[in-house]
Amino acid sequence: DDANACIHLKPKWAKGYSRKGLAEYFLGRYHDAEESYQTGLQLDPDNQSLAEVLQRTQNSRKGLSTTGGIAVMMFATIDLQWGRLFDCLETPSRLTATFVEENRCMLE
């Protein structure tokens, strides 16, 4: 909600889309995150950070490793990680081996 409010208040600010994409990423909504990052890049085409997180998100959608995870590059809250975890636990079909491996420390 905070990222959406940020975008509403300042729609031409790429960082708002970066924050929205990060929240979507941690909720497992990779397609939405990808769209948010692309919108941010349209506003700020030289933003290397956005380009990198877009690539990591695309890799996640394809099931490729994102060594170190997106959180290494950006500040994320534990609430988003827990929300993503609970979302996946409530939908067993989303609980894949990759998800378990990426979240092993939280699951143990």
mmCIF file with all atom_site columns, C-alpha atoms in Angstrom:
data_model
loop_
_atom_site.group_PDB
_atom_site.id
_atom_site.type_symbol
_atom_site.label_atom_id
_atom_site.label_alt_id
_atom_site.label_comp_id
_atom_site.label_asym_id
_atom_site.label_entity_id
_atom_site.label_seq_id
_atom_site.pdbx_PDB_ins_code
_atom_site.Cartn_x
_atom_site.Cartn_y
_atom_site.Cartn_z
_atom_site.occupancy
_atom_site.B_iso_or_equiv
_atom_site.pdbx_formal_charge
_atom_site.auth_seq_id
_atom_site.auth_comp_id
_atom_site.auth_asym_id
_atom_site.auth_atom_id
_atom_site.pdbx_PDB_model_num
ATOM 1   C CA . ASP A 1 1   ? 0.000  0.000   0.000   1.00 0.00 ? 1   ASP A CA 1
ATOM 2   C CA . ASP A 1 2   ? 2.868  2.380   0.770   1.00 0.00 ? 2   ASP A CA 1
ATOM 3   C CA . ALA A 1 3   ? 4.385  1.934   -2.688  1.00 0.00 ? 3   ALA A CA 1
ATOM 4   C CA . ASN A 1 4   ? 1.019  2.526   -4.357  1.00 0.00 ? 4   ASN A CA 1
ATOM 5   C CA . ALA A 1 5   ? 0.544  5.680   -2.278  1.00 0.00 ? 5   ALA A CA 1
ATOM 6   C CA . CYS A 1 6   ? 4.035  6.821   -3.286  1.00 0.00 ? 6   CYS A CA 1
ATOM 7   C CA . ILE A 1 7   ? 3.232  6.282   -6.968  1.00 0.00 ? 7   ILE A CA 1
ATOM 8   C CA . HIS A 1 8   ? -0.077 8.093   -6.582  1.00 0.00 ? 8   HIS A CA 1
ATOM 9   C CA . LEU A 1 9   ? 1.644  11.094  -4.989  1.00 0.00 ? 9   LEU A CA 1
ATOM 10  C CA . LYS A 1 10  ? 4.633  11.171  -7.332  1.00 0.00 ? 10  LYS A CA 1
ATOM 11  C CA . PRO A 1 11  ? 3.896  9.107   -10.472 1.00 0.00 ? 11  PRO A CA 1
ATOM 12  C CA . LYS A 1 12  ? 7.019  10.227  -12.354 1.00 0.00 ? 12  LYS A CA 1
ATOM 13  C CA . TRP A 1 13  ? 9.423  9.016   -9.630  1.00 0.00 ? 13  TRP A CA 1
ATOM 14  C CA . ALA A 1 14  ? 11.057 5.722   -10.637 1.00 0.00 ? 14  ALA A CA 1
ATOM 15  C CA . LYS A 1 15  ? 11.886 4.779   -7.042  1.00 0.00 ? 15  LYS A CA 1
ATOM 16  C CA . GLY A 1 16  ? 8.176  4.373   -6.255  1.00 0.00 ? 16  GLY A CA 1
ATOM 17  C CA . TYR A 1 17  ? 7.964  1.677   -8.909  1.00 0.00 ? 17  TYR A CA 1
ATOM 18  C CA . SER A 1 18  ? 11.123 0.117   -7.525  1.00 0.00 ? 18  SER A CA 1
ATOM 19  C CA . ARG A 1 19  ? 9.493  -0.182  -4.086  1.00 0.00 ? 19  ARG A CA 1
ATOM 20  C CA . LYS A 1 20  ? 6.271  -1.528  -5.585  1.00 0.00 ? 20  LYS A CA 1
ATOM 21  C CA . GLY A 1 21  ? 8.231  -4.106  -7.580  1.00 0.00 ? 21  GLY A CA 1
ATOM 22  C CA . LEU A 1 22  ? 10.118 -5.200  -4.481  1.00 0.00 ? 22  LEU A CA 1
ATOM 23  C CA . ALA A 1 23  ? 6.890  -5.776  -2.547  1.00 0.00 ? 23  ALA A CA 1
ATOM 24  C CA . GLU A 1 24  ? 5.398  -7.697  -5.464  1.00 0.00 ? 24  GLU A CA 1
ATOM 25  C CA . TYR A 1 25  ? 8.557  -9.767  -5.812  1.00 0.00 ? 25  TYR A CA 1
ATOM 26  C CA . PHE A 1 26  ? 8.468  -10.858 -2.177  1.00 0.00 ? 26  PHE A CA 1
ATOM 27  C CA . LEU A 1 27  ? 4.794  -11.710 -2.516  1.00 0.00 ? 27  LEU A CA 1
ATOM 28  C CA . GLY A 1 28  ? 5.767  -14.049 -5.346  1.00 0.00 ? 28  GLY A CA 1
ATOM 29  C CA . ARG A 1 29  ? 4.003  -11.871 -7.905  1.00 0.00 ? 29  ARG A CA 1
ATOM 30  C CA . TYR A 1 30  ? 6.930  -11.883 -10.346 1.00 0.00 ? 30  TYR A CA 1
ATOM 31  C CA . HIS A 1 31  ? 4.925  -10.777 -13.391 1.00 0.00 ? 31  HIS A CA 1
ATOM 32  C CA . ASP A 1 32  ? 3.583  -7.740  -11.521 1.00 0.00 ? 32  ASP A CA 1
ATOM 33  C CA . ALA A 1 33  ? 7.063  -6.962  -10.193 1.00 0.00 ? 33  ALA A CA 1
ATOM 34  C CA . GLU A 1 34  ? 8.473  -7.154  -13.700 1.00 0.00 ? 34  GLU A CA 1
ATOM 35  C CA . GLU A 1 35  ? 5.857  -4.672  -14.938 1.00 0.00 ? 35  GLU A CA 1
ATOM 36  C CA . SER A 1 36  ? 6.603  -2.281  -12.072 1.00 0.00 ? 36  SER A CA 1
ATOM 37  C CA . TYR A 1 37  ? 10.348 -2.394  -12.746 1.00 0.00 ? 37  TYR A CA 1
ATOM 38  C CA . GLN A 1 38  ? 9.762  -1.844  -16.467 1.00 0.00 ? 38  GLN A CA 1
ATOM 39  C CA . THR A 1 39  ? 7.605  1.199   -15.730 1.00 0.00 ? 39  THR A CA 1
ATOM 40  C CA . GLY A 1 40  ? 10.356 2.550   -13.468 1.00 0.00 ? 40  GLY A CA 1
ATOM 41  C CA . LEU A 1 41  ? 12.904 2.014   -16.228 1.00 0.00 ? 41  LEU A CA 1
ATOM 42  C CA . GLN A 1 42  ? 10.717 3.894   -18.700 1.00 0.00 ? 42  GLN A CA 1
ATOM 43  C CA . LEU A 1 43  ? 10.898 6.866   -16.325 1.00 0.00 ? 43  LEU A CA 1
ATOM 44  C CA . ASP A 1 44  ? 14.615 6.446   -15.583 1.00 0.00 ? 44  ASP A CA 1
ATOM 45  C CA . PRO A 1 45  ? 16.249 4.402   -18.390 1.00 0.00 ? 45  PRO A CA 1
ATOM 46  C CA . ASP A 1 46  ? 19.765 4.778   -16.944 1.00 0.00 ? 46  ASP A CA 1
ATOM 47  C CA . ASN A 1 47  ? 18.821 3.343   -13.523 1.00 0.00 ? 47  ASN A CA 1
ATOM 48  C CA . GLN A 1 48  ? 21.218 0.396   -13.206 1.00 0.00 ? 48  GLN A CA 1
ATOM 49  C CA . SER A 1 49  ? 19.641 -0.831  -9.973  1.00 0.00 ? 49  SER A CA 1
ATOM 50  C CA . LEU A 1 50  ? 16.225 -1.144  -11.606 1.00 0.00 ? 50  LEU A CA 1
ATOM 51  C CA . ALA A 1 51  ? 17.750 -2.938  -14.589 1.00 0.00 ? 51  ALA A CA 1
ATOM 52  C CA . GLU A 1 52  ? 19.450 -5.430  -12.268 1.00 0.00 ? 52  GLU A CA 1
ATOM 53  C CA . VAL A 1 53  ? 16.360 -6.189  -10.178 1.00 0.00 ? 53  VAL A CA 1
ATOM 54  C CA . LEU A 1 54  ? 14.323 -6.537  -13.372 1.00 0.00 ? 54  LEU A CA 1
ATOM 55  C CA . GLN A 1 55  ? 16.818 -9.148  -14.589 1.00 0.00 ? 55  GLN A CA 1
ATOM 56  C CA . ARG A 1 56  ? 16.685 -10.990 -11.245 1.00 0.00 ? 56  ARG A CA 1
ATOM 57  C CA . THR A 1 57  ? 12.893 -10.975 -11.358 1.00 0.00 ? 57  THR A CA 1
ATOM 58  C CA . GLN A 1 58  ? 12.889 -12.341 -14.891 1.00 0.00 ? 58  GLN A CA 1
ATOM 59  C CA . ASN A 1 59  ? 15.308 -15.061 -13.777 1.00 0.00 ? 59  ASN A CA 1
ATOM 60  C CA . SER A 1 60  ? 13.026 -15.923 -10.866 1.00 0.00 ? 60  SER A CA 1
ATOM 61  C CA . ARG A 1 61  ? 10.068 -16.233 -13.224 1.00 0.00 ? 61  ARG A CA 1
ATOM 62  C CA . LYS A 1 62  ? 12.108 -18.636 -15.345 1.00 0.00 ? 62  LYS A CA 1
ATOM 63  C CA . GLY A 1 63  ? 13.147 -20.639 -12.284 1.00 0.00 ? 63  GLY A CA 1
ATOM 64  C CA . LEU A 1 64  ? 16.804 -19.601 -12.527 1.00 0.00 ? 64  LEU A CA 1
ATOM 65  C CA . SER A 1 65  ? 18.945 -18.977 -9.481  1.00 0.00 ? 65  SER A CA 1
ATOM 66  C CA . THR A 1 66  ? 19.170 -15.430 -8.191  1.00 0.00 ? 66  THR A CA 1
ATOM 67  C CA . THR A 1 67  ? 22.290 -15.958 -6.122  1.00 0.00 ? 67  THR A CA 1
ATOM 68  C CA . GLY A 1 68  ? 22.152 -13.814 -3.044  1.00 0.00 ? 68  GLY A CA 1
ATOM 69  C CA . GLY A 1 69  ? 18.540 -12.896 -3.711  1.00 0.00 ? 69  GLY A CA 1
ATOM 70  C CA . ILE A 1 70  ? 17.079 -9.543  -4.470  1.00 0.00 ? 70  ILE A CA 1
ATOM 71  C CA . ALA A 1 71  ? 17.306 -8.477  -0.828  1.00 0.00 ? 71  ALA A CA 1
ATOM 72  C CA . VAL A 1 72  ? 21.099 -8.234  -1.114  1.00 0.00 ? 72  VAL A CA 1
ATOM 73  C CA . MET A 1 73  ? 20.651 -5.287  -3.460  1.00 0.00 ? 73  MET A CA 1
ATOM 74  C CA . MET A 1 74  ? 17.697 -3.574  -1.853  1.00 0.00 ? 74  MET A CA 1
ATOM 75  C CA . PHE A 1 75  ? 16.373 -3.024  1.635   1.00 0.00 ? 75  PHE A CA 1
ATOM 76  C CA . ALA A 1 76  ? 13.456 -5.290  2.387   1.00 0.00 ? 76  ALA A CA 1
ATOM 77  C CA . THR A 1 77  ? 11.425 -5.831  5.482   1.00 0.00 ? 77  THR A CA 1
ATOM 78  C CA . ILE A 1 78  ? 10.941 -9.147  7.186   1.00 0.00 ? 78  ILE A CA 1
ATOM 79  C CA . ASP A 1 79  ? 7.182  -8.533  6.980   1.00 0.00 ? 79  ASP A CA 1
ATOM 80  C CA . LEU A 1 80  ? 7.267  -8.937  3.199   1.00 0.00 ? 80  LEU A CA 1
ATOM 81  C CA . GLN A 1 81  ? 9.224  -12.179 3.517   1.00 0.00 ? 81  GLN A CA 1
ATOM 82  C CA . TRP A 1 82  ? 6.804  -13.552 6.112   1.00 0.00 ? 82  TRP A CA 1
ATOM 83  C CA . GLY A 1 83  ? 3.836  -12.469 3.992   1.00 0.00 ? 83  GLY A CA 1
ATOM 84  C CA . ARG A 1 84  ? 5.248  -14.330 1.000   1.00 0.00 ? 84  ARG A CA 1
ATOM 85  C CA . LEU A 1 85  ? 5.914  -17.376 3.154   1.00 0.00 ? 85  LEU A CA 1
ATOM 86  C CA . PHE A 1 86  ? 2.374  -17.465 4.558   1.00 0.00 ? 86  PHE A CA 1
ATOM 87  C CA . ASP A 1 87  ? 0.913  -16.867 1.108   1.00 0.00 ? 87  ASP A CA 1
ATOM 88  C CA . CYS A 1 88  ? 2.777  -19.895 -0.228  1.00 0.00 ? 88  CYS A CA 1
ATOM 89  C CA . LEU A 1 89  ? 1.887  -22.043 2.777   1.00 0.00 ? 89  LEU A CA 1
ATOM 90  C CA . GLU A 1 90  ? -1.795 -21.237 2.225   1.00 0.00 ? 90  GLU A CA 1
ATOM 91  C CA . THR A 1 91  ? -1.480 -22.295 -1.423  1.00 0.00 ? 91  THR A CA 1
ATOM 92  C CA . PRO A 1 92  ? 0.338  -25.654 -1.371  1.00 0.00 ? 92  PRO A CA 1
ATOM 93  C CA . SER A 1 93  ? 0.730  -25.739 -5.161  1.00 0.00 ? 93  SER A CA 1
ATOM 94  C CA . ARG A 1 94  ? 3.070  -22.720 -4.862  1.00 0.00 ? 94  ARG A CA 1
ATOM 95  C CA . LEU A 1 95  ? 5.244  -24.488 -2.290  1.00 0.00 ? 95  LEU A CA 1
ATOM 96  C CA . THR A 1 96  ? 7.932  -25.699 -4.689  1.00 0.00 ? 96  THR A CA 1
ATOM 97  C CA . ALA A 1 97  ? 11.341 -27.190 -3.954  1.00 0.00 ? 97  ALA A CA 1
ATOM 98  C CA . THR A 1 98  ? 12.925 -23.922 -5.120  1.00 0.00 ? 98  THR A CA 1
ATOM 99  C CA . PHE A 1 99  ? 10.790 -21.929 -2.692  1.00 0.00 ? 99  PHE A CA 1
ATOM 100 C CA . VAL A 1 100 ? 11.699 -24.274 0.177   1.00 0.00 ? 100 VAL A CA 1
ATOM 101 C CA . GLU A 1 101 ? 15.410 -23.998 -0.634  1.00 0.00 ? 101 GLU A CA 1
ATOM 102 C CA . GLU A 1 102 ? 15.318 -20.195 -0.902  1.00 0.00 ? 102 GLU A CA 1
ATOM 103 C CA . ASN A 1 103 ? 13.462 -19.899 2.412   1.00 0.00 ? 103 ASN A CA 1
ATOM 104 C CA . ARG A 1 104 ? 15.078 -22.743 4.346   1.00 0.00 ? 104 ARG A CA 1
ATOM 105 C CA . CYS A 1 105 ? 16.190 -20.533 7.238   1.00 0.00 ? 105 CYS A CA 1
ATOM 106 C CA . MET A 1 106 ? 12.648 -19.199 7.743   1.00 0.00 ? 106 MET A CA 1
ATOM 107 C CA . LEU A 1 107 ? 11.082 -22.646 7.475   1.00 0.00 ? 107 LEU A CA 1
ATOM 108 C CA . GLU A 1 108 ? 13.385 -24.319 9.993   1.00 0.00 ? 108 GLU A CA 1
#
